[in-house]
GROMACS .gro file of C-alpha atoms in nm:
model
  277
    1MET     CA    1  -6.132  -1.783   2.118
    2ASP     CA    2  -6.233  -2.090   1.919
    3GLN     CA    3  -6.101  -1.929   1.599
    4GLN     CA    4  -5.764  -1.860   1.760
    5LEU     CA    5  -5.737  -2.217   1.886
    6GLU     CA    6  -5.831  -2.345   1.542
    7ALA     CA    7  -5.567  -2.123   1.377
    8LEU     CA    8  -5.303  -2.241   1.625
    9HIS     CA    9  -5.406  -2.602   1.564
   10THR     CA   10  -5.374  -2.547   1.189
   11ILE     CA   11  -5.026  -2.400   1.227
   12VAL     CA   12  -4.915  -2.689   1.449
   13THR     CA   13  -5.063  -2.944   1.211
   14ARG     CA   14  -4.895  -2.793   0.907
   15GLY     CA   15  -4.566  -2.754   1.092
   16THR     CA   16  -4.577  -3.116   1.200
   17ALA     CA   17  -4.661  -3.229   0.848
   18PHE     CA   18  -4.372  -3.022   0.711
   19LEU     CA   19  -4.128  -3.174   0.959
   20VAL     CA   20  -4.253  -3.524   0.880
   21ASP     CA   21  -4.230  -3.469   0.504
   22TYR     CA   22  -3.905  -3.271   0.498
   23SER     CA   23  -3.728  -3.375   0.816
   24PHE     CA   24  -3.456  -3.561   0.630
   25GLN     CA   25  -3.415  -3.273   0.385
   26VAL     CA   26  -3.386  -3.020   0.670
   27VAL     CA   27  -3.132  -3.231   0.856
   28GLY     CA   28  -2.942  -3.294   0.536
   29ALA     CA   29  -2.941  -2.924   0.445
   30ILE     CA   30  -2.814  -2.828   0.792
   31ILE     CA   31  -2.537  -3.088   0.772
   32ILE     CA   32  -2.441  -2.964   0.424
   33LEU     CA   33  -2.427  -2.602   0.539
   34ILE     CA   34  -2.218  -2.687   0.846
   35GLY     CA   35  -1.986  -2.898   0.632
   36GLY     CA   36  -1.967  -2.619   0.375
   37PHE     CA   37  -1.862  -2.363   0.634
   38LEU     CA   38  -1.604  -2.599   0.783
   39LEU     CA   39  -1.469  -2.694   0.442
   40GLY     CA   40  -1.463  -2.330   0.336
   41SER     CA   41  -1.257  -2.235   0.643
   42TRP     CA   42  -1.017  -2.524   0.579
   43VAL     CA   43  -0.976  -2.432   0.211
   44SER     CA   44  -0.921  -2.065   0.303
   45THR     CA   45  -0.648  -2.161   0.551
   46ALA     CA   46  -0.486  -2.395   0.299
   47VAL     CA   47  -0.482  -2.127   0.029
   48SER     CA   48  -0.339  -1.873   0.275
   49LYS     CA   49  -0.057  -2.109   0.376
   50LEU     CA   50   0.015  -2.191   0.011
   51CYS     CA   51   0.042  -1.819  -0.070
   52GLU     CA   52   0.283  -1.771   0.222
   53LYS     CA   53   0.490  -2.067   0.103
   54ARG     CA   54   0.505  -1.927  -0.250
   55GLU     CA   55   0.586  -1.581  -0.107
   56ILE     CA   56   0.282  -1.426  -0.270
   57ASP     CA   57   0.189  -1.073  -0.162
   58VAL     CA   58  -0.009  -1.058   0.164
   59THR     CA   59  -0.298  -0.863   0.012
   60LEU     CA   60  -0.333  -1.097  -0.285
   61GLY     CA   61  -0.310  -1.398  -0.051
   62HIS     CA   62  -0.594  -1.266   0.167
   63PHE     CA   63  -0.804  -1.197  -0.141
   64LEU     CA   64  -0.753  -1.546  -0.285
   65SER     CA   65  -0.822  -1.719   0.049
   66SER     CA   66  -1.141  -1.518   0.103
   67LEU     CA   67  -1.254  -1.586  -0.254
   68ALA     CA   68  -1.196  -1.961  -0.212
   69LYS     CA   69  -1.402  -1.962   0.110
   70ILE     CA   70  -1.691  -1.774  -0.054
   71VAL     CA   71  -1.694  -2.014  -0.352
   72VAL     CA   72  -1.704  -2.324  -0.129
   73ILE     CA   73  -1.980  -2.183   0.092
   74GLY     CA   74  -2.174  -2.074  -0.217
   75PHE     CA   75  -2.168  -2.429  -0.356
   76ALA     CA   76  -2.281  -2.560  -0.017
   77VAL     CA   77  -2.580  -2.323  -0.015
   78ILE     CA   78  -2.676  -2.429  -0.368
   79ILE     CA   79  -2.661  -2.798  -0.274
   80ALA     CA   80  -2.863  -2.731   0.045
   81LEU     CA   81  -3.134  -2.551  -0.152
   82SER     CA   82  -3.152  -2.838  -0.400
   83LYS     CA   83  -3.255  -3.067  -0.113
   84PHE     CA   84  -3.589  -2.887  -0.107
   85GLY     CA   85  -3.627  -2.896  -0.484
   86ILE     CA   86  -3.551  -2.524  -0.512
   87THR     CA   87  -3.388  -2.419  -0.838
   88ILE     CA   88  -3.131  -2.141  -0.826
   89ALA     CA   89  -3.208  -1.996  -1.172
   90PRO     CA   90  -3.460  -1.739  -1.037
   91PHE     CA   91  -3.212  -1.635  -0.767
   92ILE     CA   92  -2.937  -1.583  -1.024
   93ALA     CA   93  -3.171  -1.372  -1.239
   94ALA     CA   94  -3.278  -1.165  -0.936
   95ILE     CA   95  -2.917  -1.111  -0.829
   96GLY     CA   96  -2.824  -1.007  -1.182
   97ALA     CA   97  -3.110  -0.756  -1.199
   98ALA     CA   98  -3.023  -0.616  -0.858
   99ALA     CA   99  -2.658  -0.584  -0.951
  100PHE     CA  100  -2.751  -0.407  -1.276
  101GLY     CA  101  -2.963  -0.154  -1.087
  102ALA     CA  102  -2.706  -0.106  -0.814
  103THR     CA  103  -2.441  -0.024  -1.074
  104TYR     CA  104  -2.605   0.312  -1.138
  105ALA     CA  105  -2.699   0.385  -0.777
  106LEU     CA  106  -2.355   0.300  -0.637
  107GLN     CA  107  -2.115   0.412  -0.907
  108GLY     CA  108  -1.878   0.574  -0.658
  109PRO     CA  109  -1.838   0.282  -0.412
  110LEU     CA  110  -1.840   0.024  -0.691
  111SER     CA  111  -1.565   0.209  -0.876
  112ASN     CA  112  -1.354   0.184  -0.559
  113TYR     CA  113  -1.405  -0.193  -0.549
  114GLY     CA  114  -1.322  -0.228  -0.918
  115ALA     CA  115  -1.008  -0.021  -0.872
  116GLY     CA  116  -0.913  -0.222  -0.563
  117LEU     CA  117  -0.945  -0.545  -0.758
  118ALA     CA  118  -0.720  -0.402  -1.030
  119ILE     CA  119  -0.459  -0.300  -0.770
  120ILE     CA  120  -0.463  -0.640  -0.598
  121LEU     CA  121  -0.446  -0.847  -0.916
  122GLY     CA  122  -0.214  -0.611  -1.102
  123ARG     CA  123   0.020  -0.580  -0.800
  124THR     CA  124   0.098  -0.218  -0.887
  125PHE     CA  125   0.235  -0.182  -0.535
  126LEU     CA  126   0.256  -0.406  -0.230
  127VAL     CA  127   0.221  -0.371   0.143
  128GLY     CA  128   0.542  -0.214   0.274
  129ASP     CA  129   0.614  -0.013  -0.043
  130THR     CA  130   0.638   0.365  -0.023
  131ILE     CA  131   0.426   0.544  -0.282
  132THR     CA  132   0.339   0.898  -0.381
  133VAL     CA  133  -0.008   0.933  -0.531
  134ALA     CA  134  -0.295   1.183  -0.527
  135GLY     CA  135  -0.067   1.435  -0.355
  136VAL     CA  136   0.013   1.214  -0.053
  137PHE     CA  137   0.325   1.018   0.037
  138GLY     CA  138   0.359   0.725   0.277
  139VAL     CA  139   0.422   0.357   0.338
  140VAL     CA  140   0.147   0.119   0.225
  141GLU     CA  141  -0.003  -0.033   0.540
  142THR     CA  142  -0.312  -0.213   0.408
  143ILE     CA  143  -0.480  -0.269   0.071
  144THR     CA  144  -0.851  -0.353   0.062
  145LEU     CA  145  -1.103  -0.358  -0.220
  146ALA     CA  146  -1.241  -0.019  -0.112
  147HIS     CA  147  -0.935   0.180  -0.009
  148THR     CA  148  -0.560   0.182   0.054
  149THR     CA  149  -0.413   0.296   0.385
  150LEU     CA  150  -0.080   0.481   0.398
  151ARG     CA  151   0.124   0.574   0.703
  152THR     CA  152   0.352   0.877   0.687
  153GLU     CA  153   0.688   0.912   0.860
  154ASP     CA  154   0.510   1.119   1.126
  155GLY     CA  155   0.281   0.825   1.206
  156VAL     CA  156  -0.024   0.983   1.041
  157ARG     CA  157  -0.257   0.729   0.877
  158ILE     CA  158  -0.401   0.835   0.540
  159THR     CA  159  -0.689   0.648   0.375
  160VAL     CA  160  -0.705   0.689  -0.003
  161PRO     CA  161  -1.007   0.558  -0.202
  162ASN     CA  162  -0.879   0.320  -0.467
  163LYS     CA  163  -1.054   0.507  -0.750
  164HIS     CA  164  -0.815   0.799  -0.682
  165ILE     CA  165  -0.514   0.569  -0.730
  166VAL     CA  166  -0.595   0.377  -1.049
  167GLY     CA  167  -0.539   0.595  -1.353
  168GLU     CA  168  -0.321   0.845  -1.166
  169ILE     CA  169   0.057   0.890  -1.195
  170LEU     CA  170   0.202   0.679  -0.914
  171HIS     CA  171   0.557   0.690  -0.781
  172ASN     CA  172   0.658   0.366  -0.611
  173SER     CA  173   0.981   0.413  -0.417
  174GLY     CA  174   0.991   0.057  -0.287
  175GLU     CA  175   1.194   0.016   0.029
  176HIS     CA  176   1.449   0.288  -0.056
  177ARG     CA  177   1.412   0.640  -0.190
  178ILE     CA  178   1.689   0.843  -0.349
  179VAL     CA  179   1.823   1.156  -0.178
  180GLU     CA  180   2.010   1.415  -0.384
  181SER     CA  181   2.213   1.681  -0.200
  182SER     CA  182   2.515   1.899  -0.265
  183VAL     CA  183   2.765   2.106  -0.069
  184GLY     CA  184   3.000   2.378  -0.190
  185ILE     CA  185   3.372   2.377  -0.118
  186SER     CA  186   3.631   2.644  -0.177
  187TYR     CA  187   3.816   2.660  -0.510
  188SER     CA  188   4.138   2.629  -0.313
  189ALA     CA  189   4.029   2.294  -0.163
  190ASP     CA  190   4.110   1.957  -0.321
  191PRO     CA  191   3.780   1.817  -0.462
  192ALA     CA  192   3.915   1.460  -0.461
  193ARG     CA  193   3.983   1.486  -0.088
  194ALA     CA  194   3.639   1.636  -0.027
  195ILE     CA  195   3.480   1.346  -0.215
  196ALA     CA  196   3.675   1.097  -0.002
  197VAL     CA  197   3.567   1.274   0.319
  198ILE     CA  198   3.198   1.270   0.217
  199SER     CA  199   3.224   0.904   0.115
  200GLN     CA  200   3.365   0.816   0.456
  201ALA     CA  201   3.087   1.012   0.627
  202LEU     CA  202   2.818   0.822   0.433
  203ALA     CA  203   2.985   0.491   0.519
  204GLY     CA  204   2.905   0.558   0.885
  205PHE     CA  205   2.532   0.500   0.825
  206PRO     CA  206   2.441   0.128   0.825
  207GLN     CA  207   2.093   0.202   0.684
  208LEU     CA  208   2.253   0.319   0.358
  209GLN     CA  209   2.437  -0.007   0.298
  210ASN     CA  210   2.129  -0.206   0.188
  211GLY     CA  211   2.063   0.004  -0.121
  212PRO     CA  212   2.280   0.089  -0.422
  213ALA     CA  213   2.621   0.244  -0.353
  214PRO     CA  214   2.622   0.623  -0.299
  215GLN     CA  215   2.733   0.840  -0.589
  216ILE     CA  216   2.961   1.140  -0.517
  217GLY     CA  217   3.129   1.381  -0.760
  218ILE     CA  218   3.164   1.739  -0.882
  219GLU     CA  219   2.817   1.863  -0.966
  220ASP     CA  220   2.869   2.224  -1.070
  221PHE     CA  221   3.112   2.517  -1.077
  222GLN     CA  222   2.950   2.808  -0.899
  223ASP     CA  223   3.059   3.168  -0.851
  224SER     CA  224   3.224   3.118  -0.513
  225SER     CA  225   3.246   2.741  -0.472
  226VAL     CA  226   3.274   2.402  -0.635
  227ALA     CA  227   2.952   2.208  -0.576
  228ILE     CA  228   3.009   1.848  -0.468
  229GLY     CA  229   2.695   1.646  -0.529
  230TYR     CA  230   2.617   1.327  -0.342
  231ARG     CA  231   2.320   1.099  -0.388
  232TYR     CA  232   2.227   0.793  -0.185
  233TRP     CA  233   1.931   0.566  -0.120
  234ALA     CA  234   1.768   0.609   0.221
  235PRO     CA  235   1.505   0.381   0.378
  236THR     CA  236   1.171   0.528   0.277
  237GLN     CA  237   1.025   0.486   0.624
  238ARG     CA  238   1.308   0.701   0.768
  239TYR     CA  239   1.366   0.933   0.472
  240ILE     CA  240   1.361   1.275   0.642
  241GLU     CA  241   1.541   1.151   0.954
  242THR     CA  242   1.821   0.996   0.748
  243MET     CA  243   1.861   1.300   0.522
  244HIS     CA  244   1.901   1.537   0.818
  245ALA     CA  245   2.151   1.307   0.991
  246VAL     CA  246   2.361   1.265   0.674
  247ASN     CA  247   2.372   1.641   0.606
  248LEU     CA  248   2.497   1.703   0.961
  249ALA     CA  249   2.760   1.429   0.929
  250VAL     CA  250   2.886   1.572   0.597
  251TYR     CA  251   2.908   1.922   0.744
  252GLN     CA  252   3.100   1.803   1.049
  253ALA     CA  253   3.331   1.579   0.844
  254LEU     CA  254   3.429   1.863   0.607
  255GLY     CA  255   3.493   2.094   0.903
  256GLN     CA  256   3.714   1.839   1.077
  257ALA     CA  257   3.908   1.788   0.754
  258GLY     CA  258   3.973   2.162   0.727
  259ILE     CA  259   3.779   2.195   0.404
  260THR     CA  260   3.613   2.536   0.384
  261ILE     CA  261   3.248   2.571   0.288
  262PRO     CA  262   3.248   2.923   0.141
  263PHE     CA  263   2.964   3.167   0.121
  264PRO     CA  264   2.902   3.419  -0.158
  265GLN     CA  265   3.124   3.726  -0.130
  266ARG     CA  266   3.138   4.049  -0.324
  267VAL     CA  267   3.446   4.271  -0.343
  268VAL     CA  268   3.370   4.639  -0.384
  269THR     CA  269   3.656   4.871  -0.488
  270ILE     CA  270   3.605   5.241  -0.421
  271MET     CA  271   3.803   5.464  -0.655
  272LYS     CA  272   3.921   5.798  -0.522
  273ASP     CA  273   3.834   6.109  -0.716
  274GLN     CA  274   4.124   6.222  -0.932
  275ASN     CA  275   4.191   6.574  -1.051
  276LEU     CA  276   4.195   6.538  -1.425
  277SER     CA  277   4.280   6.900  -1.478
   0.00000   0.00000   0.00000
Protein backbone atom coordinates (compact mmCIF):
# COMPACT_ATOMS: atom_id res chain seq x y z
CA MET A 1 0.00 0.00 0.00
CA ASP A 2 2.81 2.38 0.91
CA GLN A 3 4.56 1.61 -2.40
CA GLN A 4 1.42 2.43 -4.37
CA LEU A 5 0.96 5.71 -2.52
CA GLU A 6 4.60 6.55 -3.11
CA ALA A 7 4.27 5.77 -6.84
CA LEU A 8 1.12 7.92 -7.08
CA HIS A 9 2.89 10.72 -5.22
CA THR A 10 5.81 10.49 -7.65
CA ILE A 11 3.49 10.69 -10.65
CA VAL A 12 1.67 13.70 -9.19
CA THR A 13 4.93 15.41 -8.33
CA ARG A 14 6.39 14.90 -11.79
CA GLY A 15 3.15 15.93 -13.45
CA THR A 16 3.03 19.10 -11.40
CA ALA A 17 6.66 19.86 -12.17
CA PHE A 18 6.00 19.32 -15.88
CA LEU A 19 3.03 21.67 -15.83
CA VAL A 20 5.03 24.29 -13.94
CA ASP A 21 8.00 24.02 -16.30
CA TYR A 22 6.07 23.67 -19.56
CA SER A 23 2.72 25.28 -18.83
CA PHE A 24 3.37 28.21 -21.13
CA GLN A 25 4.66 25.89 -23.85
CA VAL A 26 1.57 23.65 -23.56
CA VAL A 27 -0.81 26.60 -23.68
CA GLY A 28 1.13 28.11 -26.55
CA ALA A 29 1.13 24.81 -28.48
CA ILE A 30 -2.64 24.41 -27.99
CA ILE A 31 -3.27 27.96 -29.18
CA ILE A 32 -1.03 27.39 -32.22
CA LEU A 33 -2.83 24.16 -33.13
CA ILE A 34 -6.27 25.75 -32.76
CA GLY A 35 -5.14 28.73 -34.82
CA GLY A 36 -3.62 26.39 -37.40
CA PHE A 37 -6.87 24.47 -37.83
CA LEU A 38 -8.89 27.68 -38.08
CA LEU A 39 -6.45 29.23 -40.53
CA GLY A 40 -6.33 26.02 -42.55
CA SER A 41 -10.14 25.98 -42.86
CA TRP A 42 -10.15 29.65 -43.88
CA VAL A 43 -7.42 29.13 -46.49
CA SER A 44 -9.22 26.05 -47.85
CA THR A 45 -12.46 28.03 -48.24
CA ALA A 46 -10.62 30.92 -49.88
CA VAL A 47 -8.89 28.62 -52.37
CA SER A 48 -12.20 26.89 -53.15
CA LYS A 49 -13.94 30.22 -53.83
CA LEU A 50 -11.01 31.39 -55.97
CA CYS A 51 -11.23 28.20 -58.05
CA GLU A 52 -14.97 28.72 -58.53
CA LYS A 53 -14.35 32.33 -59.56
CA ARG A 54 -11.71 31.26 -62.08
CA GLU A 55 -14.04 28.47 -63.29
CA ILE A 56 -11.50 25.79 -62.45
CA ASP A 57 -12.70 22.18 -62.56
CA VAL A 58 -14.54 21.07 -59.40
CA THR A 59 -12.26 18.09 -58.78
CA LEU A 60 -9.08 20.14 -59.16
CA GLY A 61 -10.56 22.86 -56.93
CA HIS A 62 -11.31 20.36 -54.15
CA PHE A 63 -7.82 18.91 -54.45
CA LEU A 64 -6.12 22.32 -54.23
CA SER A 65 -8.26 23.46 -51.28
CA SER A 66 -7.59 20.23 -49.37
CA LEU A 67 -3.87 20.46 -50.13
CA ALA A 68 -3.74 24.06 -48.88
CA LYS A 69 -5.46 23.07 -45.63
CA ILE A 70 -3.06 20.16 -45.04
CA VAL A 71 -0.02 22.40 -45.65
CA VAL A 72 -1.23 25.06 -43.20
CA ILE A 73 -2.05 22.51 -40.49
CA GLY A 74 1.29 20.78 -41.07
CA PHE A 75 3.17 24.03 -40.47
CA ALA A 76 1.11 24.61 -37.32
CA VAL A 77 2.05 21.16 -35.97
CA ILE A 78 5.73 21.80 -36.69
CA ILE A 79 5.62 25.15 -34.87
CA ALA A 80 3.75 23.57 -31.93
CA LEU A 81 6.37 20.81 -31.61
CA SER A 82 9.16 23.39 -31.66
CA LYS A 83 7.69 24.90 -28.48
CA PHE A 84 8.89 21.81 -26.63
CA GLY A 85 12.29 21.85 -28.29
CA ILE A 86 11.40 18.85 -30.46
CA THR A 87 13.15 18.73 -33.81
CA ILE A 88 11.24 17.37 -36.78
CA ALA A 89 14.24 15.84 -38.58
CA PRO A 90 13.79 12.38 -36.96
CA PHE A 91 10.07 12.45 -37.82
CA ILE A 92 10.82 13.27 -41.46
CA ALA A 93 13.34 10.42 -41.64
CA ALA A 94 10.86 8.00 -40.05
CA ILE A 95 8.09 9.06 -42.42
CA GLY A 96 10.42 8.65 -45.39
CA ALA A 97 11.43 5.15 -44.29
CA ALA A 98 7.82 4.17 -43.70
CA ALA A 99 6.79 5.51 -47.08
CA PHE A 100 9.63 3.62 -48.77
CA GLY A 101 8.52 0.36 -47.16
CA ALA A 102 4.86 0.97 -47.86
CA THR A 103 5.62 1.48 -51.55
CA TYR A 104 6.26 -2.24 -51.95
CA ALA A 105 3.50 -3.41 -49.63
CA LEU A 106 0.82 -1.19 -51.16
CA GLN A 107 1.72 -1.05 -54.84
CA GLY A 108 -1.89 -1.54 -55.95
CA PRO A 109 -3.56 1.18 -53.82
CA LEU A 110 -0.65 3.58 -54.27
CA SER A 111 -0.79 3.18 -58.04
CA ASN A 112 -4.46 4.23 -57.87
CA TYR A 113 -3.51 7.39 -55.96
CA GLY A 114 -0.71 8.19 -58.40
CA ALA A 115 -3.05 7.70 -61.34
CA GLY A 116 -5.72 9.82 -59.64
CA LEU A 117 -3.23 12.64 -59.17
CA ALA A 118 -2.30 12.43 -62.86
CA ILE A 119 -5.99 12.58 -63.86
CA ILE A 120 -6.73 15.56 -61.60
CA LEU A 121 -3.68 17.60 -62.59
CA GLY A 122 -3.71 16.56 -66.25
CA ARG A 123 -7.48 17.22 -66.55
CA THR A 124 -7.86 14.34 -69.01
CA PHE A 125 -11.59 14.50 -68.33
CA LEU A 126 -13.83 16.50 -66.02
CA VAL A 127 -16.91 15.92 -63.93
CA GLY A 128 -19.90 15.88 -66.28
CA ASP A 129 -17.96 14.49 -69.28
CA THR A 130 -19.03 11.21 -70.82
CA ILE A 131 -16.18 8.74 -71.28
CA THR A 132 -15.65 5.22 -72.52
CA VAL A 133 -12.76 3.43 -70.82
CA ALA A 134 -11.92 -0.08 -69.61
CA GLY A 135 -15.01 -1.40 -71.40
CA VAL A 136 -17.51 0.84 -69.56
CA PHE A 137 -19.38 3.95 -70.68
CA GLY A 138 -20.97 6.64 -68.54
CA VAL A 139 -21.04 10.21 -67.26
CA VAL A 140 -18.26 11.17 -64.84
CA GLU A 141 -19.89 11.77 -61.47
CA THR A 142 -16.90 12.07 -59.12
CA ILE A 143 -13.11 11.94 -59.40
CA THR A 144 -11.05 11.06 -56.32
CA LEU A 145 -7.43 10.09 -55.87
CA ALA A 146 -8.38 6.41 -55.59
CA HIS A 147 -11.16 5.94 -58.13
CA THR A 148 -13.51 7.55 -60.64
CA THR A 149 -17.27 7.06 -60.46
CA LEU A 150 -19.38 6.87 -63.63
CA ARG A 151 -23.15 6.84 -63.94
CA THR A 152 -24.74 5.12 -66.92
CA GLU A 153 -27.91 6.23 -68.68
CA ASP A 154 -29.74 3.50 -66.75
CA GLY A 155 -28.71 5.11 -63.46
CA VAL A 156 -26.15 2.40 -62.63
CA ARG A 157 -23.10 3.71 -60.74
CA ILE A 158 -19.77 2.23 -61.84
CA THR A 159 -16.57 2.69 -59.80
CA VAL A 160 -13.37 2.38 -61.83
CA PRO A 161 -9.94 2.29 -60.08
CA ASN A 162 -7.82 5.07 -61.51
CA LYS A 163 -4.95 2.72 -62.40
CA HIS A 164 -7.29 1.13 -64.99
CA ILE A 165 -7.87 4.53 -66.62
CA VAL A 166 -4.37 6.00 -66.94
CA GLY A 167 -2.50 4.38 -69.81
CA GLU A 168 -5.67 3.04 -71.45
CA ILE A 169 -7.34 4.31 -74.63
CA LEU A 170 -9.99 6.75 -73.44
CA HIS A 171 -12.87 8.17 -75.46
CA ASN A 172 -14.13 11.47 -74.07
CA SER A 173 -17.45 12.41 -75.67
CA GLY A 174 -17.87 15.61 -73.68
CA GLU A 175 -21.45 16.77 -73.40
CA HIS A 176 -22.52 15.47 -76.82
CA ARG A 177 -21.93 12.19 -78.62
CA ILE A 178 -22.34 11.64 -82.35
CA VAL A 179 -25.09 9.37 -83.68
CA GLU A 180 -24.78 7.93 -87.18
CA SER A 181 -27.88 6.38 -88.79
CA SER A 182 -29.24 5.78 -92.26
CA VAL A 183 -32.54 4.95 -93.93
CA GLY A 184 -33.22 3.58 -97.41
CA ILE A 185 -35.63 5.20 -99.84
CA SER A 186 -36.94 3.97 -103.15
CA TYR A 187 -35.04 4.75 -106.36
CA SER A 188 -38.20 6.38 -107.64
CA ALA A 189 -38.26 8.86 -104.71
CA ASP A 190 -36.61 12.29 -104.84
CA PRO A 191 -33.52 12.14 -102.55
CA ALA A 192 -33.44 15.94 -102.17
CA ARG A 193 -37.00 15.88 -100.83
CA ALA A 194 -36.16 13.01 -98.49
CA ILE A 195 -33.19 14.96 -97.14
CA ALA A 196 -35.44 17.98 -96.53
CA VAL A 197 -38.01 15.82 -94.71
CA ILE A 198 -35.35 14.26 -92.45
CA SER A 199 -33.85 17.70 -91.75
CA GLN A 200 -37.25 19.00 -90.68
CA ALA A 201 -37.76 15.96 -88.44
CA LEU A 202 -34.41 16.55 -86.69
CA ALA A 203 -35.27 20.22 -86.21
CA GLY A 204 -38.13 19.15 -83.94
CA PHE A 205 -35.69 18.05 -81.22
CA PRO A 206 -34.48 20.99 -79.08
CA GLN A 207 -31.75 18.84 -77.47
CA LEU A 208 -30.00 18.60 -80.85
CA GLN A 209 -29.70 22.35 -81.29
CA ASN A 210 -26.87 22.82 -78.76
CA GLY A 211 -24.36 20.75 -80.71
CA PRO A 212 -23.02 21.04 -84.26
CA ALA A 213 -25.58 21.12 -87.08
CA PRO A 214 -26.83 17.70 -88.28
CA GLN A 215 -25.35 16.34 -91.50
CA ILE A 216 -27.68 14.63 -94.01
CA GLY A 217 -26.94 13.29 -97.49
CA ILE A 218 -26.81 10.27 -99.80
CA GLU A 219 -24.67 7.65 -98.09
CA ASP A 220 -24.78 4.67 -100.44
CA PHE A 221 -26.51 3.11 -103.45
CA GLN A 222 -27.84 -0.26 -102.43
CA ASP A 223 -29.52 -3.03 -104.41
CA SER A 224 -33.09 -1.97 -103.68
CA SER A 225 -32.77 1.50 -102.16
CA VAL A 226 -30.81 4.72 -101.91
CA ALA A 227 -29.35 5.02 -98.41
CA ILE A 228 -29.80 8.47 -96.87
CA GLY A 229 -27.34 8.92 -94.03
CA TYR A 230 -27.90 11.38 -91.21
CA ARG A 231 -25.60 12.14 -88.32
CA TYR A 232 -26.23 14.41 -85.36
CA TRP A 233 -24.89 15.12 -81.90
CA ALA A 234 -27.09 13.91 -79.04
CA PRO A 235 -26.68 14.74 -75.34
CA THR A 236 -24.50 11.99 -73.92
CA GLN A 237 -26.66 11.61 -70.82
CA ARG A 238 -29.70 10.88 -73.04
CA TYR A 239 -27.95 9.15 -75.93
CA ILE A 240 -30.07 6.01 -76.33
CA GLU A 241 -33.34 7.81 -75.58
CA THR A 242 -32.62 10.50 -78.17
CA MET A 243 -31.52 8.02 -80.85
CA HIS A 244 -34.72 5.97 -80.52
CA ALA A 245 -36.93 9.08 -80.61
CA VAL A 246 -35.16 10.48 -83.69
CA ASN A 247 -35.42 7.18 -85.60
CA LEU A 248 -39.17 7.06 -84.92
CA ALA A 249 -39.61 10.69 -86.01
CA VAL A 250 -37.69 10.06 -89.26
CA TYR A 251 -39.77 6.97 -90.03
CA GLN A 252 -43.04 8.79 -89.41
CA ALA A 253 -41.96 11.88 -91.36
CA LEU A 254 -41.00 9.83 -94.45
CA GLY A 255 -44.31 7.95 -94.28
CA GLN A 256 -46.34 11.15 -94.04
CA ALA A 257 -44.42 12.57 -97.01
CA GLY A 258 -45.28 9.52 -99.10
CA ILE A 259 -41.66 8.46 -99.46
CA THR A 260 -41.39 4.68 -99.64
CA ILE A 261 -38.89 2.79 -97.52
CA PRO A 262 -38.36 -0.32 -99.66
CA PHE A 263 -37.32 -3.75 -98.57
CA PRO A 264 -35.18 -6.20 -100.55
CA GLN A 265 -37.12 -7.98 -103.28
CA ARG A 266 -36.21 -10.76 -105.66
CA VAL A 267 -38.00 -11.38 -108.96
CA VAL A 268 -38.04 -15.01 -110.04
CA THR A 269 -39.02 -15.81 -113.64
CA ILE A 270 -40.11 -19.37 -114.35
CA MET A 271 -39.54 -20.43 -117.95
CA LYS A 272 -41.94 -22.95 -119.44
CA ASP A 273 -40.51 -26.06 -121.01
CA GLN A 274 -40.31 -25.72 -124.78
CA ASN A 275 -40.35 -28.55 -127.29
CA LEU A 276 -37.12 -28.10 -129.14
CA SER A 277 -37.83 -30.95 -131.48
